[in-house]
Amino acid sequence: QNNHKSCRFNRGTFYLHYIDIYYLLEKIETKFHDISKSIAFNTVDALFNNKALEKALPKTEFYESNLKYYKVLLCMNGKSNLEQIMNNELKNAISLKCQIYNLKEAKLIYALAYISSAQVAIIIHWIRNDMQIPLYDISKLMQILATNGALEYFE
């Protein structure tokens, strides 16, 4: 395959910087892991303190400048861990905010999985669809769904 040519540098140059493609993927995921952790804590703080979620999320320019990375990492169907990383960081942030240190109660685990998966799914869907909805609208929707639930939103 000649996929390396689309990067505009040759295979030898690539291997001077990276062991293999999986190492590169790990480096990129690590970068976005740190970003996901920060976003998760800011988001949870905003949700629990009734602050505007839009202010807790990075500005639209951040998503626009990283869109190509997010689209690749979130559309690789099982080859990237970014979706799971985002989910775990959101669960951790909620657990810390609610002071849930003992996750042995099954209902808490399910509730955490539900809210984190829903929030991450919205962001992923938004990114995959080229951010067609303005950040303000998507953040408002996320806030409404997280605080009031989807059924109330549909009514």
Coordinates of N, CA and C in Angstrom, one line a residue, residues 29-134:
E29 N -3.3 9.3 20.6 CA -4.3 9.1 21.6 C -3.9 9.7 23.0
T30 N -2.6 9.6 23.3 CA -2.1 10.2 24.6 C -2.4 11.7 24.6
K31 N -2.1 12.3 23.5 CA -2.4 13.8 23.4 C -3.8 14.1 23.7
F32 N -4.7 13.3 23.0 CA -6.1 13.6 23.2 C -6.7 13.0 24.5
H33 N -6.0 12.1 25.1 CA -6.4 11.6 26.4 C -6.3 12.8 27.4
D34 N -5.2 13.5 27.4 CA -5.0 14.6 28.3 C -6.1 15.7 28.1
I35 N -6.4 15.9 26.8 CA -7.4 16.9 26.5 C -8.8 16.4 26.9
S36 N -9.1 15.1 26.7 CA -10.3 14.5 27.1 C -10.5 14.6 28.6
K37 N -9.5 14.4 29.4 CA -9.6 14.5 30.9 C -10.0 15.9 31.3
S38 N -9.3 16.9 30.7 CA -9.6 18.3 31.0 C -11.1 18.6 30.6
I39 N -11.5 18.2 29.5 CA -12.9 18.5 29.0 C -13.9 17.8 29.9
A40 N -13.6 16.6 30.3 CA -14.5 15.9 31.2 C -14.7 16.6 32.5
F41 N -13.6 17.0 33.1 CA -13.8 17.7 34.4 C -14.5 19.0 34.3
N42 N -14.2 19.8 33.3 CA -14.9 21.0 33.0 C -16.4 20.8 32.8
T43 N -16.7 19.8 32.0 CA -18.1 19.5 31.6 C -18.9 19.1 32.8
V44 N -18.3 18.2 33.6 CA -19.0 17.7 34.8 C -19.2 18.9 35.8
D45 N -18.2 19.7 36.0 CA -18.3 20.9 36.9 C -19.5 21.8 36.4
A46 N -19.5 22.0 35.1 CA -20.6 22.9 34.6 C -22.0 22.3 34.8
L47 N -22.1 21.0 34.5 CA -23.4 20.3 34.6 C -23.9 20.3 36.0
F48 N -23.0 20.0 37.0 CA -23.4 19.9 38.4 C -23.6 21.3 39.0
N49 N -23.0 22.3 38.5 CA -23.1 23.7 39.0 C -24.0 24.6 38.2
N50 N -24.8 24.0 37.3 CA -25.7 24.7 36.5 C -25.1 25.9 35.7
K51 N -23.9 25.6 35.2 CA -23.2 26.6 34.4 C -23.4 26.3 32.9
A52 N -23.2 27.2 32.1 CA -23.4 27.0 30.6 C -22.3 26.0 30.2
L53 N -22.8 24.9 29.6 CA -21.8 23.8 29.2 C -20.9 24.3 28.1
E54 N -21.4 25.2 27.3 CA -20.6 25.7 26.1 C -19.3 26.3 26.7
K55 N -19.3 27.0 27.8 CA -18.1 27.6 28.4 C -17.1 26.5 28.9
A56 N -17.6 25.3 29.2 CA -16.8 24.3 29.7 C -16.1 23.5 28.6
L57 N -16.6 23.6 27.4 CA -16.1 22.9 26.3 C -15.1 23.8 25.6
P58 N -14.1 23.2 24.9 CA -13.2 24.0 24.1 C -14.0 24.8 23.0
K59 N -13.4 25.9 22.6 CA -14.0 26.7 21.5 C -14.1 25.9 20.2
T60 N -15.0 26.4 19.4 CA -15.2 25.8 18.1 C -13.9 25.6 17.3
E61 N -13.0 26.6 17.4 CA -11.8 26.6 16.7 C -10.9 25.4 17.1
F62 N -11.0 24.9 18.3 CA -10.3 23.7 18.7 C -10.8 22.5 17.9
Y63 N -12.1 22.4 17.9 CA -12.6 21.2 17.1 C -12.3 21.3 15.6
E64 N -12.4 22.5 15.1 CA -12.1 22.7 13.7 C -10.6 22.4 13.4
S65 N -9.7 22.8 14.2 CA -8.3 22.6 14.0 C -7.9 21.1 14.2
N66 N -8.7 20.4 15.0 CA -8.4 19.0 15.3 C -9.4 18.0 14.6
L67 N -10.2 18.6 13.8 CA -11.3 17.7 13.2 C -10.8 16.5 12.5
K68 N -9.7 16.7 11.7 CA -9.2 15.6 10.9 C -8.7 14.5 11.9
Y69 N -8.1 14.8 13.0 CA -7.6 13.8 14.0 C -8.8 13.1 14.6
Y70 N -9.7 13.9 15.1 CA -10.9 13.3 15.7 C -11.7 12.4 14.8
K71 N -11.8 12.9 13.5 CA -12.6 12.0 12.6 C -11.9 10.7 12.4
V72 N -10.6 10.7 12.2 CA -9.8 9.4 12.1 C -9.9 8.6 13.3
L73 N -9.7 9.2 14.5 CA -9.6 8.4 15.7 C -11.0 7.9 16.1
L74 N -12.1 8.6 15.8 CA -13.4 8.2 16.2 C -14.1 7.4 15.1
C75 N -13.5 7.2 14.0 CA -14.2 6.5 12.9 C -13.4 5.3 12.5
M76 N -12.5 4.8 13.3 CA -11.6 3.7 13.0 C -12.2 2.3 13.4
N77 N -13.4 2.3 13.9 CA -14.1 1.1 14.2 C -13.2 0.1 14.9
G78 N -13.0 0.4 16.2 CA -12.3 -0.6 17.0 C -10.7 -0.5 17.0
K79 N -10.2 0.3 16.2 CA -8.7 0.4 16.1 C -8.2 1.6 17.0
S80 N -9.0 2.5 17.4 CA -8.6 3.6 18.2 C -9.3 3.4 19.6
N81 N -8.6 3.8 20.6 CA -9.2 3.8 22.0 C -9.8 5.1 22.4
L82 N -9.8 6.1 21.5 CA -10.2 7.4 22.0 C -11.6 7.5 22.5
E83 N -12.6 6.8 21.9 CA -14.0 6.8 22.4 C -14.0 6.3 23.8
Q84 N -13.3 5.2 24.1 CA -13.3 4.6 25.4 C -12.5 5.5 26.4
I85 N -11.5 6.1 26.0 CA -10.8 7.1 26.8 C -11.7 8.2 27.2
M86 N -12.4 8.8 26.3 CA -13.3 9.9 26.6 C -14.4 9.4 27.6
N87 N -14.9 8.2 27.3 CA -15.9 7.7 28.2 C -15.4 7.5 29.6
N88 N -14.2 6.9 29.8 CA -13.6 6.6 31.1 C -13.3 7.9 31.8
E89 N -12.8 8.9 31.1 CA -12.5 10.2 31.8 C -13.8 10.9 32.3
L90 N -14.9 10.8 31.5 CA -16.2 11.4 31.9 C -16.7 10.6 33.2
K91 N -16.6 9.3 33.2 CA -17.0 8.5 34.3 C -16.2 8.9 35.6
N92 N -14.9 9.0 35.4 CA -14.0 9.4 36.5 C -14.4 10.8 37.0
A93 N -14.6 11.7 36.1 CA -15.0 13.1 36.6 C -16.3 13.1 37.3
I94 N -17.3 12.3 36.9 CA -18.6 12.3 37.6 C -18.4 11.6 38.9
S95 N -17.6 10.5 39.0 CA -17.4 9.8 40.2 C -16.7 10.7 41.3
L96 N -15.7 11.5 40.8 CA -15.0 12.4 41.8 C -16.0 13.5 42.2
K97 N -16.7 14.1 41.3 CA -17.6 15.2 41.6 C -18.7 14.7 42.6
C98 N -19.2 13.5 42.4 CA -20.3 13.0 43.3 C -19.7 12.2 44.5
Q99 N -18.4 12.2 44.6 CA -17.7 11.5 45.7 C -18.1 10.1 45.7
I100 N -18.1 9.4 44.6 CA -18.4 8.0 44.5 C -17.1 7.3 44.3
Y101 N -16.6 6.8 45.4 CA -15.3 6.2 45.4 C -15.4 4.6 45.4
N102 N -16.6 4.1 45.8 CA -16.8 2.7 45.9 C -17.9 2.4 44.8
L103 N -17.4 1.9 43.7 CA -18.3 1.6 42.6 C -18.8 0.1 42.6
K104 N -19.2 -0.3 43.8 CA -19.6 -1.7 43.8 C -21.2 -1.8 43.7
E105 N -21.9 -0.7 43.8 CA -23.3 -0.8 43.6 C -23.6 -0.8 42.1
A106 N -24.3 -1.8 41.6 CA -24.5 -2.0 40.2 C -25.2 -0.8 39.6
K107 N -26.2 -0.3 40.3 CA -27.0 0.8 39.7 C -26.1 2.0 39.4
L108 N -25.2 2.3 40.3 CA -24.3 3.4 40.0 C -23.4 3.2 38.8
I109 N -23.0 2.0 38.6 CA -22.1 1.7 37.5 C -22.9 1.9 36.2
Y110 N -24.2 1.4 36.2 CA -25.0 1.6 35.0 C -25.4 3.1 34.8
A111 N -25.6 3.8 35.8 CA -25.9 5.2 35.7 C -24.7 6.0 35.1
L112 N -23.6 5.7 35.6 CA -22.3 6.3 35.0 C -22.1 5.9 33.6
A113 N -22.3 4.7 33.2 CA -22.2 4.2 31.9 C -23.2 5.0 31.0
Y114 N -24.4 5.1 31.4 CA -25.4 5.8 30.6 C -25.1 7.2 30.3
I115 N -24.8 8.0 31.4 CA -24.6 9.4 31.2 C -23.3 9.6 30.4
S116 N -22.2 8.9 30.7 CA -21.0 9.1 29.9 C -21.1 8.7 28.5
S117 N -21.7 7.6 28.2 CA -21.9 7.1 26.9 C -22.7 8.1 26.1
A118 N -23.8 8.6 26.7 CA -24.7 9.5 26.0 C -23.9 10.8 25.6
Q119 N -23.2 11.4 26.5 CA -22.5 12.6 26.2 C -21.4 12.4 25.2
V120 N -20.6 11.3 25.3 CA -19.6 11.0 24.3 C -20.2 10.8 22.9
A121 N -21.3 10.0 22.9 CA -22.0 9.7 21.6 C -22.4 11.0 20.9
I122 N -22.9 12.0 21.7 CA -23.3 13.2 21.0 C -22.1 13.9 20.4
I123 N -21.0 14.0 21.1 CA -19.8 14.7 20.6 C -19.3 13.9 19.4
I124 N -19.3 12.6 19.4 CA -18.8 11.8 18.3 C -19.7 12.0 17.1
H125 N -21.0 12.0 17.3 CA -22.0 12.2 16.2 C -21.8 13.6 15.6
W126 N -21.6 14.6 16.4 CA -21.4 16.0 16.0 C -20.1 16.1 15.2
I127 N -19.0 15.5 15.6 CA -17.8 15.5 14.9 C -17.9 14.8 13.6
R128 N -18.5 13.6 13.6 CA -18.6 12.8 12.4 C -19.4 13.5 11.3
N129 N -20.3 14.4 11.7 CA -21.2 15.1 10.8 C -20.7 16.5 10.6
D130 N -19.4 16.7 10.7 CA -18.7 17.9 10.4 C -19.3 19.1 11.2
M131 N -19.7 18.9 12.4 CA -20.1 19.9 13.3 C -21.2 20.8 12.7
Q132 N -22.2 20.2 12.1 CA -23.2 20.9 11.4 C -24.0 21.9 12.3
I133 N -24.1 21.5 13.5 CA -24.9 22.3 14.5 C -23.9 23.2 15.2
P134 N -24.1 24.4 15.5 CA -23.2 25.3 16.2 C -22.9 24.7 17.6

